[in-house]
């Protein structure tokens, strides 16, 4: 049973009891009432038929809950994924058309298959390629783009922004839409401060819908949700695309797979921290992948885990996945019997829901904090933000540019490791001679410490640093390598070690190697580099090394130290 529960986590759920379900009921109702208006709003953001946002909250959400080790996650449509879909498909089809829906379905299927495959081969570690600075810059840019995309709807703009700039006129805006949008935003923000777990979105939808119906807003030409088909989603094959269209989906699929799972990770880690359990990222990859595939096969678009709905679910007291099951049942009930009630809801109210949700993503202080910690990583975040906006609607280039910049910075650090010449500090530790103005450890001795592995990336830097110091100190004969920071040595490192030993031997000195770790020591032994030699000595600890030179904090003067080349520590 435990083995099966690894692949089907829902088998590990506790048996449903009346007491348990009563406790899960309020959380389920709360999240279900949030799902309905958010699903419709995010479908509009993705350029999809509005009903598909509700469809994305049924079958895909159920699949994710059953197969996820994090069953309290609020899975369904999200603002970030919806924006990526809408931006990626721009220019490939007409928004809302059958071809657009087919493209979005294939994006969900391909992204789902990719996530499923990564989970099956336990490649969740690949998500570490998207660093925090890249994600911060991208989410800030995405939030700004979402705001820009929703402003025309919020303001009831009947033309384009260029028309507003060329021929400014108040008649280009619908004041009723502005009223609905502004009042909705104010209500949502106040409700969030008053009681975060309160399902304020459905209340706003109900109130604005009733006022719109009572005032005849739709009859006067106002923008409303309009007719939505009733009934449950059904299986539908999206039809094949041309090879050119499949090629055009490659980059968006990669970005949606990465970004949507990072959304999942941020919520799942919070859930498991609260529960005191370990997060299985590979099983969540499988669950999210299957969820996306089902979304594409049931006429919807790519789903993800919503941080806001997940937080509300846990805040409302959800303990198991039954809360999400109850929320899905609520959505099903609405689809079957109450869909016509959404007809008169103003689209400005939907825009207010989206804008209010993404305002939390705009955090300029986060980028300022990055600069305080690291100017380089702060610059990478700003570059990701700028490129994401500049390349819109192909905003995925911003993510990949950020990843490339992060990898470039990582490689630069690996190729330029910290290598210091050490001396004996007054507290008994070995520290940088240059930083603390310390004398050398012993006459004719150079003592170096490299804070990196001795591999192909760092080996050349160590050899160059040793050569430079020898040129500055031509009288030096001996070289000490403090190897406590070296966890691994590859073939290039072995060759560098051999050249250093040869250079020391030509000077008639000794290569002193201190604190070799077992993996590095075994690699050098297999290469024959640690064979008995008059030009090589090894030490287990710094204390043993210093004892050989009779150096201590009370006797740090190198002029009083003599090297006994014949002693064997």
Coordinates of C-alpha atoms in Angstrom, one line a residue:
X1 CA 0.0 0.0 0.0
X2 CA 2.9 2.4 0.8
X3 CA 4.5 1.6 -2.5
X4 CA 1.3 2.4 -4.3
X5 CA 0.8 5.6 -2.3
X6 CA 4.1 6.8 -3.8
X7 CA 2.6 6.9 -7.2
X8 CA -1.0 7.5 -6.1
X9 CA -0.7 9.9 -3.1
X10 CA -4.5 10.0 -2.6
X11 CA -4.3 6.5 -1.3
X12 CA -2.5 7.9 1.8
X13 CA -5.4 10.3 2.6
X14 CA -7.2 9.6 5.9
X15 CA -10.5 7.9 5.7
X16 CA -13.3 10.4 5.3
X17 CA -15.4 10.9 8.4
X18 CA -18.2 13.3 9.2
X19 CA -15.9 15.3 11.6
X20 CA -13.1 15.5 9.0
X21 CA -15.4 16.6 6.2
X22 CA -17.1 19.2 8.4
X23 CA -13.7 20.8 9.0
X24 CA -12.8 20.7 5.3
X25 CA -16.2 22.1 4.2
X26 CA -15.5 25.8 4.8
X27 CA -12.1 25.7 3.1
X28 CA -13.6 23.9 0.1
X29 CA -16.5 26.4 -0.2
X30 CA -14.1 29.4 0.2
X31 CA -11.7 28.2 -2.5
X32 CA -14.5 27.1 -4.8
X33 CA -16.1 30.5 -4.6
X34 CA -12.7 32.0 -5.5
X35 CA -12.1 29.6 -8.4
X36 CA -15.3 30.7 -10.3
X37 CA -14.6 34.4 -10.9
X38 CA -10.8 33.9 -11.1
X39 CA -11.2 31.1 -13.7
X40 CA -13.4 33.4 -15.9
X41 CA -11.1 36.3 -15.5
X42 CA -7.9 34.4 -16.3
X43 CA -9.5 32.8 -19.3
X44 CA -10.1 36.3 -20.6
X45 CA -6.5 37.1 -19.9
X46 CA -5.4 34.0 -21.9
X47 CA -7.6 35.0 -24.8
X48 CA -9.7 31.9 -24.3
X49 CA -13.5 31.4 -24.2
X50 CA -14.5 32.4 -20.7
X51 CA -16.0 29.0 -19.9
X52 CA -12.7 27.3 -20.4
X53 CA -11.4 29.0 -17.2
X54 CA -14.1 27.1 -15.2
X55 CA -13.3 23.9 -17.1
X56 CA -9.7 24.3 -16.0
X57 CA -10.9 24.2 -12.4
X58 CA -12.6 20.8 -12.7
X59 CA -10.8 17.8 -14.4
X60 CA -7.2 19.3 -14.3
X61 CA -7.7 20.3 -10.7
X62 CA -9.0 16.9 -9.8
X63 CA -6.1 15.1 -11.5
X64 CA -3.5 17.3 -9.8
X65 CA -5.0 16.8 -6.4
X66 CA -5.2 13.0 -6.7
X67 CA -1.6 12.6 -7.9
X68 CA 0.1 15.4 -6.0
X69 CA 1.9 14.9 -2.7
X70 CA 0.7 18.4 -1.8
X71 CA -3.1 17.9 -1.9
X72 CA -3.9 21.3 -0.4
X73 CA -2.5 23.3 -3.4
X74 CA -5.1 25.3 -5.2
X75 CA -4.6 24.1 -8.7
X76 CA -6.3 25.7 -11.7
X77 CA -5.9 28.8 -13.9
X78 CA -3.4 31.4 -12.7
X79 CA -2.7 34.9 -13.9
X80 CA 0.9 34.3 -14.8
X81 CA 0.2 31.1 -16.9
X82 CA -2.7 32.9 -18.5
X83 CA -0.6 35.8 -19.5
X84 CA 2.1 33.5 -20.9
X85 CA -0.5 31.7 -23.0
X86 CA -2.1 34.9 -24.3
X87 CA 1.3 36.5 -25.1
X88 CA 2.8 33.4 -26.7
X89 CA -0.1 32.8 -29.1
X90 CA -0.4 36.4 -30.2
X91 CA 0.1 36.6 -34.0
X92 CA -0.5 32.8 -34.4
X93 CA -4.3 32.9 -34.4
X94 CA -7.3 35.1 -33.5
X95 CA -7.9 35.2 -29.7
X96 CA -11.0 33.1 -28.8
X97 CA -11.1 31.4 -32.2
X98 CA -11.1 27.6 -32.6
X99 CA -7.6 27.6 -33.8
X100 CA -6.4 29.7 -30.8
X101 CA -8.1 27.2 -28.5
X102 CA -6.4 24.3 -30.3
X103 CA -3.0 26.0 -30.0
X104 CA -3.6 26.6 -26.3
X105 CA -4.6 23.0 -25.8
X106 CA -1.4 21.7 -27.5
X107 CA 0.6 24.1 -25.3
X108 CA -1.0 22.5 -22.2
X109 CA -0.4 18.9 -23.6
X110 CA 3.2 19.5 -24.5
X111 CA 4.1 21.3 -21.3
X112 CA 2.3 18.6 -19.3
X113 CA 4.2 15.8 -21.1
X114 CA 7.5 17.6 -20.5
X115 CA 6.8 18.0 -16.8
X116 CA 5.6 14.4 -16.5
X117 CA 8.8 13.2 -18.2
X118 CA 11.0 15.3 -15.9
X119 CA 9.2 13.9 -12.9
X120 CA 9.5 10.3 -14.1
X121 CA 13.3 10.7 -14.5
X122 CA 13.6 12.6 -11.2
X123 CA 15.0 15.7 -12.9
X124 CA 13.3 18.2 -10.6
X125 CA 16.7 19.6 -9.8
X126 CA 16.6 21.3 -13.3
X127 CA 14.3 23.9 -11.7
X128 CA 17.3 25.3 -9.9
X129 CA 18.4 26.8 -13.2
X130 CA 15.8 29.5 -12.7
X131 CA 17.4 31.5 -9.9
X132 CA 15.7 33.8 -7.5
X133 CA 16.9 37.0 -9.3
X134 CA 15.6 35.7 -12.7
X135 CA 12.2 34.8 -11.2
X136 CA 11.9 38.1 -9.3
X137 CA 12.6 40.1 -12.5
X138 CA 10.3 38.0 -14.6
X139 CA 7.3 38.1 -12.2
X140 CA 7.7 41.9 -11.8
X141 CA 7.6 42.3 -15.5
X142 CA 4.7 39.9 -16.0
X143 CA 2.7 41.8 -13.3
X144 CA 3.3 45.0 -15.2
X145 CA 2.3 43.5 -18.5
X146 CA -0.9 42.0 -16.9
X147 CA -1.8 45.4 -15.5
X148 CA -1.3 47.0 -18.9
X149 CA -3.4 44.3 -20.6
X150 CA -6.3 44.8 -18.2
X151 CA -6.4 48.6 -18.0
X152 CA -8.5 48.9 -21.3
X153 CA -11.1 46.6 -19.9
X154 CA -11.1 48.2 -16.5
X155 CA -11.5 51.7 -18.1
X156 CA -14.1 50.6 -20.7
X157 CA -11.8 51.8 -23.5
X158 CA -13.7 51.5 -26.8
X159 CA -10.6 52.1 -29.0
X160 CA -6.8 51.7 -28.9
X161 CA -4.4 53.7 -26.8
X162 CA -2.9 55.2 -29.9
X163 CA -6.3 56.7 -30.6
X164 CA -6.4 58.1 -27.1
X165 CA -3.0 59.8 -27.5
X166 CA -3.8 61.1 -31.0
X167 CA -7.3 62.3 -30.3
X168 CA -7.9 62.5 -26.6
X169 CA -11.6 62.3 -25.6
X170 CA -13.5 61.3 -22.5
X171 CA -16.0 59.6 -24.8
X172 CA -13.5 56.9 -25.6
X173 CA -14.0 55.6 -22.0
X174 CA -17.1 54.0 -20.5
X175 CA -17.7 55.7 -17.1
X176 CA -19.9 52.9 -15.9
X177 CA -17.2 50.3 -16.5
X178 CA -14.7 52.5 -14.7
X179 CA -17.1 52.7 -11.7
X180 CA -17.6 48.9 -11.7
X181 CA -13.8 48.4 -11.9
X182 CA -12.7 50.9 -9.3
X183 CA -15.4 49.9 -6.8
X184 CA -14.6 46.2 -7.3
X185 CA -10.9 46.8 -6.7
X186 CA -11.6 48.9 -3.6
X187 CA -13.9 46.1 -2.3
X188 CA -11.4 43.4 -2.9
X189 CA -8.5 45.3 -1.3
X190 CA -10.6 46.1 1.8
X191 CA -11.8 42.5 2.1
X192 CA -8.3 41.2 1.9
X193 CA -7.2 43.5 4.8
X194 CA -10.3 42.7 6.8
X195 CA -10.4 38.9 6.4
X196 CA -8.0 37.2 3.8
X197 CA -9.9 33.9 3.9
X198 CA -13.2 35.6 3.0
X199 CA -14.4 34.7 -0.6
X200 CA -14.6 38.4 -1.5
X201 CA -14.3 37.7 -5.3
X202 CA -17.6 35.9 -5.5
X203 CA -19.3 38.6 -3.5
X204 CA -18.0 41.3 -5.8
X205 CA -19.1 39.2 -8.8
X206 CA -22.6 38.8 -7.3
X207 CA -23.1 42.4 -6.4
X208 CA -21.8 43.9 -9.7
X209 CA -23.8 41.3 -11.6
X210 CA -27.0 42.3 -9.8
X211 CA -26.4 46.0 -10.2
X212 CA -25.6 45.5 -13.9
X213 CA -28.8 43.5 -14.4
X214 CA -30.9 46.0 -12.5
X215 CA -29.5 49.0 -14.4
X216 CA -29.6 47.4 -17.9
X217 CA -25.8 47.8 -18.3
X218 CA -25.7 45.0 -21.0
X219 CA -28.7 46.5 -22.9
X220 CA -26.9 49.8 -23.1
X221 CA -23.9 48.3 -24.8
X222 CA -21.8 47.7 -21.7
X223 CA -19.2 45.0 -21.7
X224 CA -20.4 42.0 -19.8
X225 CA -19.5 38.3 -19.5
X226 CA -22.4 37.3 -21.7
X227 CA -23.6 33.8 -22.6
X228 CA -21.7 30.9 -21.2
X229 CA -22.5 27.3 -22.1
X230 CA -23.8 25.0 -19.4
X231 CA -22.7 21.5 -18.8
X232 CA -19.5 19.6 -17.9
X233 CA -16.4 19.6 -20.0
X234 CA -15.9 16.5 -22.2
X235 CA -13.0 14.9 -23.9
X236 CA -12.0 16.5 -27.2
X237 CA -9.0 16.0 -29.4
X238 CA -7.6 19.4 -30.3
X239 CA -6.6 18.3 -33.8
X240 CA -3.2 18.2 -35.4
X241 CA -1.1 21.3 -36.1
X242 CA 1.5 21.9 -38.8
X243 CA 5.1 21.3 -38.0
X244 CA 5.7 25.1 -38.3
X245 CA 3.1 25.7 -35.6
X246 CA 4.6 23.0 -33.4
X247 CA 8.0 24.6 -33.8
X248 CA 6.5 28.0 -32.7
X249 CA 5.2 26.4 -29.5
X250 CA 8.6 25.0 -28.4
X251 CA 9.8 28.1 -26.5
X252 CA 6.5 29.0 -24.9
X253 CA 6.1 25.4 -23.7
X254 CA 9.5 25.4 -22.1
X255 CA 8.8 28.7 -20.3
X256 CA 5.3 27.6 -19.1
X257 CA 6.7 24.4 -17.8
X258 CA 9.4 26.2 -15.8
X259 CA 7.4 29.1 -14.6
X260 CA 4.2 27.2 -13.7
X261 CA 6.2 24.7 -11.7
X262 CA 8.0 27.4 -9.9
X263 CA 4.6 28.7 -8.9
X264 CA 3.8 25.2 -7.7
X265 CA 7.1 25.0 -5.8
X266 CA 6.5 28.3 -3.9
X267 CA 3.2 27.0 -2.6
X268 CA 4.2 23.4 -2.0
X269 CA 7.2 24.4 0.1
X270 CA 5.0 26.5 2.4
X271 CA 2.5 23.6 2.7
X272 CA 5.1 21.1 3.7
X273 CA 6.9 23.4 6.0
X274 CA 3.6 23.9 7.9
X275 CA 3.0 20.1 7.9
X276 CA 6.6 19.2 8.9
X277 CA 6.9 16.9 5.9
X278 CA 9.4 16.7 3.0
X279 CA 8.4 17.9 -0.4
X280 CA 8.6 15.4 -3.2
X281 CA 9.2 17.7 -6.2
X282 CA 9.4 14.9 -8.7
X283 CA 5.9 13.5 -7.8
X284 CA 4.5 17.1 -8.0
X285 CA 6.1 17.4 -11.5
X286 CA 4.2 14.2 -12.5
X287 CA 0.9 15.6 -11.0
X288 CA 1.2 19.0 -12.6
X289 CA 2.2 17.4 -15.9
X290 CA -0.9 15.1 -15.9
X291 CA -3.1 18.0 -14.9
X292 CA -1.9 20.0 -17.9
X293 CA -2.4 17.1 -20.3
X294 CA -5.9 16.6 -19.1
X295 CA -6.5 20.4 -19.5
X296 CA -5.5 20.2 -23.1
X297 CA -7.7 17.1 -23.7
X298 CA -10.8 18.6 -22.0
X299 CA -11.0 21.9 -23.9
X300 CA -9.0 24.1 -21.5
X301 CA -5.6 25.7 -21.1
X302 CA -2.5 25.1 -19.0
X303 CA -3.0 25.1 -15.3
X304 CA -0.7 25.7 -12.3
X305 CA -0.8 26.1 -8.6
X306 CA -2.2 29.4 -7.4
X307 CA -0.2 30.8 -4.5
X308 CA -3.2 33.0 -3.4
X309 CA -5.8 30.1 -3.5
X310 CA -3.4 27.7 -1.8
X311 CA -2.7 30.2 1.0
X312 CA -6.5 30.8 1.4
X313 CA -7.1 27.1 1.5
X314 CA -4.6 26.6 4.3
X315 CA -5.7 29.7 6.1
X316 CA -9.4 28.5 6.0
X317 CA -8.3 25.4 7.9
X318 CA -7.8 22.7 5.2
X319 CA -6.0 19.7 6.5
X320 CA -6.3 17.2 3.6
X321 CA -7.1 17.1 -0.1
X322 CA -10.8 16.7 0.7
X323 CA -11.1 20.5 0.9
X324 CA -10.1 20.7 -2.8
X325 CA -12.5 17.9 -3.7
X326 CA -15.3 19.8 -2.2
X327 CA -14.3 23.0 -4.0
X328 CA -14.4 21.1 -7.3
X329 CA -17.9 19.7 -6.5
X330 CA -19.0 23.3 -5.9
X331 CA -17.7 24.4 -9.3
X332 CA -19.4 21.4 -10.9
X333 CA -22.7 22.5 -9.3
X334 CA -22.3 26.0 -10.7
X335 CA -21.5 24.7 -14.2
X336 CA -24.6 22.5 -14.2
X337 CA -27.2 24.9 -12.7
X338 CA -26.0 28.4 -12.1
X339 CA -23.9 29.5 -15.2
X340 CA -26.6 31.8 -16.6
X341 CA -26.2 33.9 -13.5
X342 CA -22.8 35.1 -14.8
X343 CA -24.3 36.7 -17.9
X344 CA -24.6 40.3 -16.5
X345 CA -21.3 40.4 -14.7
X346 CA -19.3 43.4 -16.0
X347 CA -16.0 42.6 -17.6
X348 CA -14.5 45.5 -15.7
X349 CA -15.2 43.5 -12.5
X350 CA -13.2 40.6 -13.9
X351 CA -10.3 43.0 -14.8
X352 CA -10.4 44.2 -11.2
X353 CA -10.1 40.7 -9.9
X354 CA -7.0 40.1 -12.1
X355 CA -5.4 43.4 -11.3
X356 CA -5.9 42.9 -7.5
X357 CA -4.4 39.5 -7.7
X358 CA -1.2 40.6 -9.5
X359 CA -0.6 43.7 -7.4
X360 CA 1.0 41.4 -4.9
X361 CA 3.6 40.5 -7.5
X362 CA 4.8 44.0 -7.8
X363 CA 7.6 44.3 -5.2
X364 CA 10.3 46.9 -6.1
X365 CA 11.8 46.4 -2.7
X366 CA 12.7 42.8 -3.6
X367 CA 14.9 44.1 -6.4
X368 CA 16.4 46.8 -4.2
X369 CA 17.2 44.0 -1.6
X370 CA 18.9 42.0 -4.4
X371 CA 21.3 45.0 -5.1
X372 CA 22.1 45.2 -1.4
X373 CA 23.2 41.6 -1.3
X374 CA 24.8 41.3 -4.8
X375 CA 25.0 44.0 -7.5
X376 CA 25.6 41.5 -10.2
X377 CA 22.5 39.4 -9.3
X378 CA 20.5 42.6 -8.9
X379 CA 21.5 43.6 -12.4
X380 CA 20.5 40.2 -13.7
X381 CA 17.1 40.7 -12.2
X382 CA 16.7 44.1 -13.8
X383 CA 17.9 42.8 -17.1
X384 CA 15.4 40.0 -17.0
X385 CA 12.6 42.5 -16.2
X386 CA 13.6 44.9 -19.0
X387 CA 14.0 42.2 -21.6
X388 CA 10.7 40.5 -20.7
X389 CA 8.9 43.8 -21.2
X390 CA 10.8 44.7 -24.4
X391 CA 10.3 41.3 -26.0
X392 CA 6.6 41.2 -25.3
X393 CA 4.5 39.4 -26.5
X394 CA 7.4 36.9 -26.9
X395 CA 8.2 37.5 -23.3
X396 CA 9.8 34.1 -22.8
X397 CA 13.0 35.6 -24.2
X398 CA 13.3 37.5 -21.0
X399 CA 13.4 34.3 -19.0
X400 CA 15.9 32.6 -21.1
X401 CA 18.1 35.7 -21.2
X402 CA 18.0 35.7 -17.4
X403 CA 18.9 32.1 -17.2
X404 CA 21.8 32.6 -19.6
X405 CA 23.1 35.6 -17.6
X406 CA 22.8 33.6 -14.4
X407 CA 24.7 30.6 -15.8
X408 CA 27.3 33.0 -17.2
X409 CA 27.8 34.6 -13.8
X410 CA 28.0 31.1 -12.2
X411 CA 30.7 30.0 -14.7
X412 CA 32.6 33.2 -14.2
X413 CA 32.7 32.5 -10.5
X414 CA 33.8 28.9 -11.1
X415 CA 36.5 30.1 -13.5
X416 CA 37.7 32.8 -11.0
X417 CA 37.7 31.0 -7.6
X418 CA 38.9 32.7 -4.4
X419 CA 42.6 31.8 -3.9
X420 CA 44.4 33.4 -1.0
X421 CA 47.9 33.3 0.5
X422 CA 47.5 32.5 4.1
X423 CA 49.4 33.5 7.3
X424 CA 48.9 32.7 10.9
X425 CA 46.4 35.1 12.6
X426 CA 46.7 35.9 16.3
X427 CA 43.6 33.8 17.1
X428 CA 45.3 30.7 15.8
X429 CA 43.5 30.5 12.4
X430 CA 45.0 30.7 9.0
X431 CA 43.7 33.8 7.2
X432 CA 44.5 36.0 4.2
X433 CA 48.0 37.6 4.5
X434 CA 47.0 40.6 2.3
X435 CA 43.8 41.3 4.2
X436 CA 45.2 41.0 7.7
X437 CA 48.8 42.1 7.0
X438 CA 50.3 38.8 8.2
X439 CA 53.9 37.5 7.8
X440 CA 54.5 34.4 5.8
X441 CA 54.3 31.1 7.6
X442 CA 57.9 30.1 7.1
X443 CA 60.9 31.2 5.1
X444 CA 60.8 30.2 1.4
X445 CA 57.2 28.9 1.8
X446 CA 54.1 30.0 -0.1
X447 CA 50.9 28.8 1.5
X448 CA 47.7 28.9 -0.7
X449 CA 44.1 28.0 0.0
X450 CA 41.6 27.7 -2.9
X451 CA 37.9 27.9 -1.9
X452 CA 36.7 25.7 -4.8
X453 CA 37.1 22.2 -6.3
X454 CA 40.3 21.4 -8.1
X455 CA 38.5 20.7 -11.5
X456 CA 38.7 21.9 -15.1
X457 CA 37.1 25.3 -14.1
X458 CA 39.4 26.2 -11.3
X459 CA 42.6 24.3 -11.9
X460 CA 44.1 26.9 -14.3
X461 CA 43.4 29.7 -11.9
X462 CA 45.3 27.9 -9.1
X463 CA 48.3 27.2 -11.3
X464 CA 48.4 30.8 -12.6
X465 CA 48.2 32.2 -9.0
X466 CA 51.0 29.9 -7.8
X467 CA 53.2 31.0 -10.8
X468 CA 52.5 34.7 -10.2
X469 CA 53.4 34.5 -6.5
X470 CA 56.6 32.5 -7.3
X471 CA 57.6 35.3 -9.8
X472 CA 57.0 37.9 -7.0
X473 CA 59.0 35.7 -4.6
X474 CA 61.9 34.1 -6.6
X475 CA 63.5 32.9 -3.4
X476 CA 60.6 30.7 -2.4
X477 CA 61.1 27.0 -2.8
X478 CA 58.1 25.3 -1.0
X479 CA 54.4 25.4 -1.7
X480 CA 51.7 24.5 0.7
X481 CA 48.2 23.7 -0.6
X482 CA 45.5 23.9 2.0
X483 CA 42.9 21.5 0.5
X484 CA 40.1 21.5 3.1
X485 CA 37.8 23.4 0.7
X486 CA 38.5 20.9 -2.2
X487 CA 35.7 18.4 -2.3
X488 CA 36.5 16.9 -5.8
X489 CA 39.4 16.6 -8.2
X490 CA 38.9 15.7 -11.8
X491 CA 41.4 14.7 -14.5
X492 CA 42.3 18.3 -15.2
X493 CA 42.9 18.8 -11.5
X494 CA 45.1 15.8 -11.3
X495 CA 47.2 17.1 -14.2
X496 CA 47.5 20.5 -12.5
X497 CA 48.5 18.8 -9.2
X498 CA 51.2 16.9 -11.0
X499 CA 52.6 20.1 -12.7
X500 CA 52.6 21.9 -9.3
X501 CA 54.6 19.0 -7.8
X502 CA 57.0 19.1 -10.7
X503 CA 57.5 22.9 -10.4
X504 CA 58.3 22.5 -6.7
X505 CA 60.7 19.7 -7.3
X506 CA 62.6 21.8 -9.9
X507 CA 63.1 24.4 -7.2
X508 CA 64.3 21.8 -4.8
X509 CA 61.4 22.3 -2.5
X510 CA 58.4 20.3 -1.1
X511 CA 54.7 20.4 -1.9
X512 CA 52.8 20.3 1.4
X513 CA 49.2 19.2 1.0
X514 CA 47.0 19.8 4.0
X515 CA 43.6 18.4 4.8
X516 CA 42.8 16.3 1.7
X517 CA 39.3 14.9 1.8
X518 CA 38.7 11.3 1.0
X519 CA 37.2 11.6 -2.5
X520 CA 40.0 13.9 -3.6
X521 CA 42.6 11.7 -1.9
X522 CA 41.3 8.6 -3.6
X523 CA 41.4 10.2 -7.0
X524 CA 45.0 11.3 -6.5
X525 CA 46.0 7.9 -5.2
X526 CA 44.5 6.2 -8.3
X527 CA 46.5 8.6 -10.4
X528 CA 49.7 7.7 -8.5
X529 CA 50.2 11.3 -7.4
X530 CA 50.5 10.5 -3.6
X531 CA 53.3 7.9 -4.0
X532 CA 56.2 8.3 -1.6
X533 CA 58.4 11.3 -2.8
X534 CA 61.0 13.5 -1.2
X535 CA 59.1 16.5 -2.8
X536 CA 55.6 15.7 -1.3
X537 CA 54.2 15.7 2.3
X538 CA 50.6 15.4 3.4
X539 CA 49.0 16.4 6.6
X540 CA 45.5 15.7 8.0
X541 CA 45.0 18.9 9.9
X542 CA 46.3 22.5 10.0
X543 CA 47.6 21.9 13.5
X544 CA 49.8 19.0 12.3
X545 CA 51.0 21.2 9.4
X546 CA 51.8 24.1 11.7
X547 CA 53.5 21.8 14.2
X548 CA 55.9 20.6 11.4
X549 CA 57.0 24.2 11.0
X550 CA 56.9 24.9 14.7
X551 CA 54.6 27.9 14.1
X552 CA 52.2 29.1 16.8
X553 CA 50.4 32.4 17.5
X554 CA 53.1 33.0 20.2
X555 CA 55.9 32.4 17.7
X556 CA 54.7 33.7 14.3
X557 CA 58.0 35.3 13.3
X558 CA 59.2 33.5 10.2
X559 CA 62.8 34.6 10.9
X560 CA 62.8 32.3 13.9
X561 CA 61.4 29.3 12.1
X562 CA 63.5 26.6 10.4
X563 CA 62.1 23.9 8.1
X564 CA 63.2 20.4 8.9
X565 CA 63.1 18.7 5.5
X566 CA 64.1 15.3 7.1
X567 CA 61.3 15.1 9.7
X568 CA 58.2 12.9 9.0
X569 CA 55.1 14.3 10.6

